[in-house]
């Protein structure tokens, strides 16, 4: 080995990992040597547990305890009329629900309430999201006006629409008469058929905002280059919508629909503000009926109805996610 060549070799050309002997300095520490992973100790575990304890206690006290307490009430005789009798009654509360004359009406009203609300909300909200994605003058102002209803309480919106659908001095009848669509005022809130239509219209107006917000956020994540490439390939607006836009935001669209279905199913605020479940209990859905049973003092029956709601929503969510996943896998 030529020792002279080794001594004349510049330091930067020497083999990596071997320190330079020039000046007799110590070898430079390897990169990342000081970033060693901290070992997990009992003290660190106690510190982490101490920080998590308040949140765990809060969730346990205000979420899981009421769930467990309400669940056991469904299998007991729990009525405010007789607080001394809290005996175990098994499935009697569930049987009382199934044999109640309002059970069939409540189920059909709930199905109509969810389906008739979700479809227009999705279509209108998607159309508004596509419109707001474009750049035009005063777009921020239009977004604020469209998003405004979501900042208002559902019960207050119900009261607002209750005045609007008033048969004597409501603005809806006034506009319809001036447009020549009706000859005399319609008793919107006195007729069960028109009352259900009124609360669905109010819910559509309120829920369009949710779809617009969620879908607009998803649409803004689509790169403009994809639309430019589609335009160069001669793709029309309809083809671009169904082959680019909808497939790109399919996940957001699927989860938004699921969340909105669960929300509408558990949304008694607006119905109480408009009709209160009337006339003659004909606009009750499952949640408003459960609140009505609770107000009557029968906590056992109301808890049983709550368990049925949770089970129904769980089964629906499970099958819905399985169906959308299979559909996505089949198309991919």
Short mmCIF file of C-alpha atoms in Angstrom, two decimals:
data_model
loop_
_atom_site.label_atom_id
_atom_site.label_comp_id
_atom_site.label_asym_id
_atom_site.label_seq_id
_atom_site.Cartn_x
_atom_site.Cartn_y
_atom_site.Cartn_z
CA UNK A 1 0.00 0.00 0.00
CA UNK A 2 1.32 3.43 -0.97
CA UNK A 3 1.45 5.38 2.29
CA UNK A 4 2.42 8.58 0.52
CA UNK A 5 -0.76 8.59 -1.54
CA UNK A 6 -2.86 8.02 1.55
CA UNK A 7 -1.26 10.95 3.33
CA UNK A 8 -1.79 13.30 0.41
CA UNK A 9 -5.45 12.43 -0.08
CA UNK A 10 -7.73 15.41 0.78
CA UNK A 11 -9.95 14.90 3.84
CA UNK A 12 -13.18 15.28 1.85
CA UNK A 13 -12.14 12.39 -0.45
CA UNK A 14 -11.32 9.94 2.32
CA UNK A 15 -13.64 7.00 3.00
CA UNK A 16 -16.82 7.90 4.85
CA UNK A 17 -17.01 7.05 8.51
CA UNK A 18 -13.28 7.49 9.04
CA UNK A 19 -12.39 10.70 10.87
CA UNK A 20 -9.76 13.06 9.52
CA UNK A 21 -6.46 12.86 11.34
CA UNK A 22 -5.57 16.42 10.48
CA UNK A 23 -4.98 18.39 13.64
CA UNK A 24 -5.58 15.33 15.81
CA UNK A 25 -9.23 16.25 16.43
CA UNK A 26 -11.89 13.85 17.69
CA UNK A 27 -14.25 12.15 15.22
CA UNK A 28 -17.38 14.19 14.39
CA UNK A 29 -20.55 12.71 15.90
CA UNK A 30 -22.85 10.88 13.50
CA UNK A 31 -25.96 12.71 12.30
CA UNK A 32 -28.93 12.18 14.59
CA UNK A 33 -26.83 10.70 17.37
CA UNK A 34 -28.25 13.21 19.82
CA UNK A 35 -31.83 12.49 18.85
CA UNK A 36 -32.19 9.26 20.74
CA UNK A 37 -35.66 8.07 21.56
CA UNK A 38 -36.59 8.75 25.13
CA UNK A 39 -37.19 5.62 27.12
CA UNK A 40 -40.66 5.07 28.56
CA UNK A 41 -40.55 5.15 32.33
CA UNK A 42 -43.10 4.80 35.07
CA UNK A 43 -42.81 8.50 35.81
CA UNK A 44 -43.58 9.43 32.21
CA UNK A 45 -46.55 7.07 32.24
CA UNK A 46 -47.93 8.71 35.38
CA UNK A 47 -47.52 12.17 33.84
CA UNK A 48 -49.40 11.10 30.70
CA UNK A 49 -52.14 9.51 32.80
CA UNK A 50 -52.46 12.68 34.90
CA UNK A 51 -53.01 14.81 31.81
CA UNK A 52 -55.55 12.35 30.37
CA UNK A 53 -57.47 11.80 33.59
CA UNK A 54 -59.68 14.94 33.45
CA UNK A 55 -60.84 14.18 29.91
CA UNK A 56 -61.46 10.51 30.74
CA UNK A 57 -63.46 11.40 33.85
CA UNK A 58 -65.48 14.02 31.98
CA UNK A 59 -66.39 11.61 29.16
CA UNK A 60 -67.17 8.80 31.60
CA UNK A 61 -69.44 10.96 33.77
CA UNK A 62 -71.29 12.86 31.06
CA UNK A 63 -71.35 10.28 28.25
CA UNK A 64 -70.93 6.67 29.29
CA UNK A 65 -72.69 6.83 32.64
CA UNK A 66 -75.90 8.31 31.15
CA UNK A 67 -75.76 5.67 28.41
CA UNK A 68 -75.50 2.83 30.91
CA UNK A 69 -78.11 4.35 33.22
CA UNK A 70 -80.53 4.95 30.36
CA UNK A 71 -79.94 1.46 29.01
CA UNK A 72 -80.85 -0.24 32.29
CA UNK A 73 -83.94 1.97 32.66
CA UNK A 74 -85.31 0.43 29.46
CA UNK A 75 -85.71 -2.91 31.27
CA UNK A 76 -87.34 -1.53 34.41
CA UNK A 77 -90.63 0.00 35.43
CA UNK A 78 -89.46 3.59 35.65
CA UNK A 79 -92.35 6.02 35.79
CA UNK A 80 -92.60 9.35 37.58
CA UNK A 81 -96.15 8.46 38.61
CA UNK A 82 -94.76 5.77 40.93
CA UNK A 83 -91.11 6.18 41.89
CA UNK A 84 -91.33 3.46 44.53
CA UNK A 85 -91.66 0.72 41.90
CA UNK A 86 -88.49 0.25 39.88
CA UNK A 87 -88.83 -3.45 39.36
CA UNK A 88 -87.27 -5.34 36.48
CA UNK A 89 -89.86 -5.82 33.71
CA UNK A 90 -87.75 -7.36 30.97
CA UNK A 91 -88.97 -6.52 27.47
CA UNK A 92 -92.32 -5.08 28.56
CA UNK A 93 -91.32 -1.54 27.63
CA UNK A 94 -90.35 -2.66 24.13
CA UNK A 95 -93.64 -4.54 23.79
CA UNK A 96 -95.54 -1.42 24.86
CA UNK A 97 -93.83 0.53 22.07
CA UNK A 98 -94.65 -2.01 19.38
CA UNK A 99 -98.30 -2.14 20.48
CA UNK A 100 -98.69 1.63 20.70
CA UNK A 101 -101.15 2.98 18.06
CA UNK A 102 -98.68 5.74 17.16
CA UNK A 103 -95.79 3.36 16.42
CA UNK A 104 -96.69 2.83 12.76
CA UNK A 105 -97.35 6.52 12.16
CA UNK A 106 -94.08 7.50 13.81
CA UNK A 107 -92.07 5.03 11.73
CA UNK A 108 -93.61 6.16 8.44
CA UNK A 109 -93.22 9.82 9.37
CA UNK A 110 -89.55 9.24 10.24
CA UNK A 111 -88.87 7.56 6.89
CA UNK A 112 -90.61 10.35 4.97
CA UNK A 113 -88.88 13.00 7.08
CA UNK A 114 -85.39 11.60 6.40
CA UNK A 115 -85.73 10.70 2.71
CA UNK A 116 -87.72 13.78 1.65
CA UNK A 117 -85.22 16.02 3.44
CA UNK A 118 -81.91 14.41 2.49
CA UNK A 119 -82.43 14.19 -1.29
CA UNK A 120 -83.25 17.88 -1.94
CA UNK A 121 -80.57 18.96 0.52
CA UNK A 122 -77.96 16.91 -1.32
CA UNK A 123 -78.98 18.08 -4.80
CA UNK A 124 -79.32 21.77 -3.92
CA UNK A 125 -76.25 21.80 -1.69
CA UNK A 126 -74.13 20.12 -4.38
CA UNK A 127 -75.32 22.60 -6.99
CA UNK A 128 -74.50 25.55 -4.71
CA UNK A 129 -71.07 24.09 -3.94
CA UNK A 130 -70.31 23.77 -7.65
CA UNK A 131 -71.43 27.35 -8.17
CA UNK A 132 -69.39 28.74 -5.26
CA UNK A 133 -66.27 26.93 -6.46
CA UNK A 134 -66.13 29.28 -9.43
CA UNK A 135 -64.43 32.66 -9.08
CA UNK A 136 -66.80 35.58 -9.47
CA UNK A 137 -67.46 38.93 -7.94
CA UNK A 138 -68.84 39.05 -4.37
CA UNK A 139 -68.37 35.30 -3.96
CA UNK A 140 -67.46 35.77 -0.29
CA UNK A 141 -70.71 37.64 0.34
CA UNK A 142 -72.77 34.86 -1.24
CA UNK A 143 -70.92 32.26 0.85
CA UNK A 144 -71.71 34.19 4.02
CA UNK A 145 -75.41 34.42 3.11
CA UNK A 146 -75.61 30.71 2.31
CA UNK A 147 -73.74 29.66 5.46
CA UNK A 148 -75.78 31.95 7.72
CA UNK A 149 -78.67 29.54 8.47
CA UNK A 150 -76.24 27.04 10.03
CA UNK A 151 -75.46 29.56 12.77
CA UNK A 152 -79.09 29.74 13.92
CA UNK A 153 -80.73 27.36 16.36
CA UNK A 154 -83.04 24.77 14.80
CA UNK A 155 -85.79 25.64 17.27
CA UNK A 156 -85.63 29.33 16.32
CA UNK A 157 -85.85 28.39 12.64
CA UNK A 158 -88.90 26.29 13.50
CA UNK A 159 -90.60 29.28 15.14
CA UNK A 160 -89.72 31.42 12.11
CA UNK A 161 -91.34 28.95 9.71
CA UNK A 162 -94.30 28.57 12.04
CA UNK A 163 -95.09 32.24 11.49
CA UNK A 164 -94.39 31.96 7.78
CA UNK A 165 -96.85 29.06 7.37
CA UNK A 166 -99.56 30.65 9.49
CA UNK A 167 -102.88 30.26 7.69
CA UNK A 168 -104.13 33.76 8.54
CA UNK A 169 -101.18 36.13 8.13
CA UNK A 170 -98.32 33.91 6.98
CA UNK A 171 -96.11 35.10 4.14
CA UNK A 172 -96.28 31.75 2.32
CA UNK A 173 -100.03 31.92 1.69
CA UNK A 174 -99.73 35.57 0.77
CA UNK A 175 -97.10 34.87 -1.88
CA UNK A 176 -99.00 31.90 -3.29
CA UNK A 177 -102.21 33.94 -3.56
CA UNK A 178 -100.45 36.85 -5.25
CA UNK A 179 -98.87 34.41 -7.71
CA UNK A 180 -102.32 32.99 -8.51
CA UNK A 181 -101.40 29.46 -7.40
CA UNK A 182 -104.10 29.21 -4.72
CA UNK A 183 -107.51 30.85 -4.31
CA UNK A 184 -107.77 30.69 -0.54
CA UNK A 185 -105.27 30.31 2.31
CA UNK A 186 -104.05 26.81 3.11
CA UNK A 187 -104.15 25.60 6.70
CA UNK A 188 -100.56 24.39 6.60
CA UNK A 189 -100.20 23.51 10.27
CA UNK A 190 -103.75 22.26 10.85
CA UNK A 191 -103.81 19.58 8.14
CA UNK A 192 -101.46 16.59 8.81
CA UNK A 193 -100.52 16.29 5.13
CA UNK A 194 -99.63 19.97 4.75
CA UNK A 195 -97.99 20.09 8.20
CA UNK A 196 -95.52 17.37 7.22
CA UNK A 197 -94.78 19.24 4.00
CA UNK A 198 -94.15 22.45 5.94
CA UNK A 199 -91.58 20.95 8.30
CA UNK A 200 -89.80 19.19 5.42
CA UNK A 201 -89.53 22.49 3.51
CA UNK A 202 -88.11 24.15 6.62
CA UNK A 203 -85.62 21.31 7.11
CA UNK A 204 -84.49 21.48 3.47
CA UNK A 205 -83.81 25.20 3.82
CA UNK A 206 -81.84 24.59 7.01
CA UNK A 207 -79.83 21.56 5.86
CA UNK A 208 -78.69 22.77 2.44
CA UNK A 209 -75.98 24.78 4.18
CA UNK A 210 -74.35 21.66 5.66
CA UNK A 211 -73.98 19.98 2.28
CA UNK A 212 -72.73 23.20 0.71
CA UNK A 213 -70.00 23.65 3.33
CA UNK A 214 -68.78 20.05 3.23
CA UNK A 215 -68.90 19.59 -0.53
CA UNK A 216 -67.37 22.98 -1.28
CA UNK A 217 -64.37 22.07 0.88
CA UNK A 218 -64.02 18.80 -1.02
CA UNK A 219 -64.40 20.46 -4.43
CA UNK A 220 -61.68 22.97 -3.66
CA UNK A 221 -59.22 20.10 -3.18
CA UNK A 222 -59.58 19.00 -6.82
CA UNK A 223 -56.61 20.28 -8.85
CA UNK A 224 -57.48 22.61 -11.72
CA UNK A 225 -55.08 20.68 -13.96
CA UNK A 226 -57.51 17.76 -14.02
CA UNK A 227 -60.30 19.93 -15.40
CA UNK A 228 -57.92 21.51 -17.90
CA UNK A 229 -56.87 18.08 -19.15
CA UNK A 230 -60.51 17.00 -19.42
CA UNK A 231 -61.34 20.14 -21.41
CA UNK A 232 -58.46 19.42 -23.82
CA UNK A 233 -59.81 15.90 -24.30
CA UNK A 234 -63.20 17.36 -25.28
CA UNK A 235 -65.06 16.27 -22.13
CA UNK A 236 -68.37 18.08 -21.63
CA UNK A 237 -69.74 19.41 -18.36
CA UNK A 238 -71.97 16.41 -17.64
CA UNK A 239 -69.22 13.91 -18.41
CA UNK A 240 -66.74 15.85 -16.31
CA UNK A 241 -69.20 15.92 -13.43
CA UNK A 242 -69.83 12.17 -13.37
CA UNK A 243 -66.36 10.95 -14.36
CA UNK A 244 -64.10 13.41 -12.54
CA UNK A 245 -65.86 15.52 -9.91
CA UNK A 246 -68.10 12.93 -8.25
CA UNK A 247 -65.49 10.10 -8.22
CA UNK A 248 -62.89 12.49 -6.78
CA UNK A 249 -65.08 13.50 -3.82
CA UNK A 250 -66.90 10.17 -3.41
CA UNK A 251 -65.54 9.53 0.08
CA UNK A 252 -66.57 12.96 1.34
CA UNK A 253 -69.94 12.62 -0.35
CA UNK A 254 -70.57 9.23 1.23
CA UNK A 255 -69.66 10.30 4.76
CA UNK A 256 -71.56 13.59 4.45
CA UNK A 257 -74.76 11.78 3.47
CA UNK A 258 -74.34 9.34 6.36
CA UNK A 259 -73.74 12.10 8.90
CA UNK A 260 -76.69 14.10 7.61
CA UNK A 261 -79.03 11.08 7.76
CA UNK A 262 -78.08 10.50 11.40
CA UNK A 263 -78.48 14.22 12.11
CA UNK A 264 -81.94 14.46 10.51
CA UNK A 265 -83.06 11.31 12.30
CA UNK A 266 -82.10 12.92 15.62
CA UNK A 267 -83.37 16.42 14.87
CA UNK A 268 -86.55 17.16 16.85
CA UNK A 269 -85.80 20.88 17.36
CA UNK A 270 -87.32 22.13 14.14
CA UNK A 271 -90.43 19.96 14.39
CA UNK A 272 -91.11 21.20 17.91
CA UNK A 273 -90.70 24.77 16.73
CA UNK A 274 -93.13 24.39 13.81
CA UNK A 275 -95.80 21.88 14.81
CA UNK A 276 -94.83 20.44 18.19
CA UNK A 277 -95.68 17.01 16.80
CA UNK A 278 -99.22 18.00 15.88
CA UNK A 279 -101.82 18.22 14.67
CA UNK A 280 -103.12 15.25 16.63
CA UNK A 281 -99.61 13.71 16.90
CA UNK A 282 -99.47 13.26 13.12
CA UNK A 283 -96.05 14.87 12.57
CA UNK A 284 -94.15 13.02 15.28
CA UNK A 285 -90.92 11.28 14.34
CA UNK A 286 -89.08 8.86 16.62
CA UNK A 287 -87.13 11.52 18.50
CA UNK A 288 -90.06 13.88 19.07
CA UNK A 289 -92.21 10.96 20.18
CA UNK A 290 -89.51 9.88 22.63
CA UNK A 291 -89.40 13.40 24.09
CA UNK A 292 -93.20 13.38 24.35
CA UNK A 293 -93.10 10.05 26.23
CA UNK A 294 -90.44 11.47 28.56
CA UNK A 295 -92.62 14.50 29.28
CA UNK A 296 -95.41 12.11 30.24
CA UNK A 297 -93.10 10.60 32.89
CA UNK A 298 -92.61 7.14 31.40
CA UNK A 299 -88.82 7.01 31.43
CA UNK A 300 -88.69 3.27 30.97
CA UNK A 301 -90.61 3.35 27.69
CA UNK A 302 -88.63 6.36 26.48
CA UNK A 303 -85.34 4.61 27.26
CA UNK A 304 -86.49 1.52 25.37
CA UNK A 305 -87.32 3.70 22.38
CA UNK A 306 -83.87 5.30 22.64
CA UNK A 307 -82.20 1.87 22.52
CA UNK A 308 -84.24 1.00 19.44
CA UNK A 309 -83.06 4.22 17.81
CA UNK A 310 -79.41 3.47 18.56
CA UNK A 311 -79.74 -0.09 17.25
CA UNK A 312 -81.52 1.06 14.10
CA UNK A 313 -78.94 3.74 13.31
CA UNK A 314 -76.09 1.30 13.97
CA UNK A 315 -77.53 -1.29 11.58
CA UNK A 316 -78.24 1.35 8.94
CA UNK A 317 -74.72 2.80 9.20
CA UNK A 318 -73.17 -0.64 8.96
CA UNK A 319 -75.08 -1.66 5.84
CA UNK A 320 -74.65 1.78 4.28
CA UNK A 321 -70.87 1.74 4.68
CA UNK A 322 -70.68 -1.83 3.40
CA UNK A 323 -72.80 -0.99 0.36
CA UNK A 324 -70.82 2.11 -0.55
CA UNK A 325 -67.51 0.30 -0.06
CA UNK A 326 -68.57 -2.56 -2.35
CA UNK A 327 -69.79 -0.08 -4.93
CA UNK A 328 -66.51 1.79 -4.82
CA UNK A 329 -64.49 -1.43 -5.11
CA UNK A 330 -66.56 -2.57 -8.08
CA UNK A 331 -65.96 0.66 -9.98
CA UNK A 332 -62.26 0.92 -9.19
#
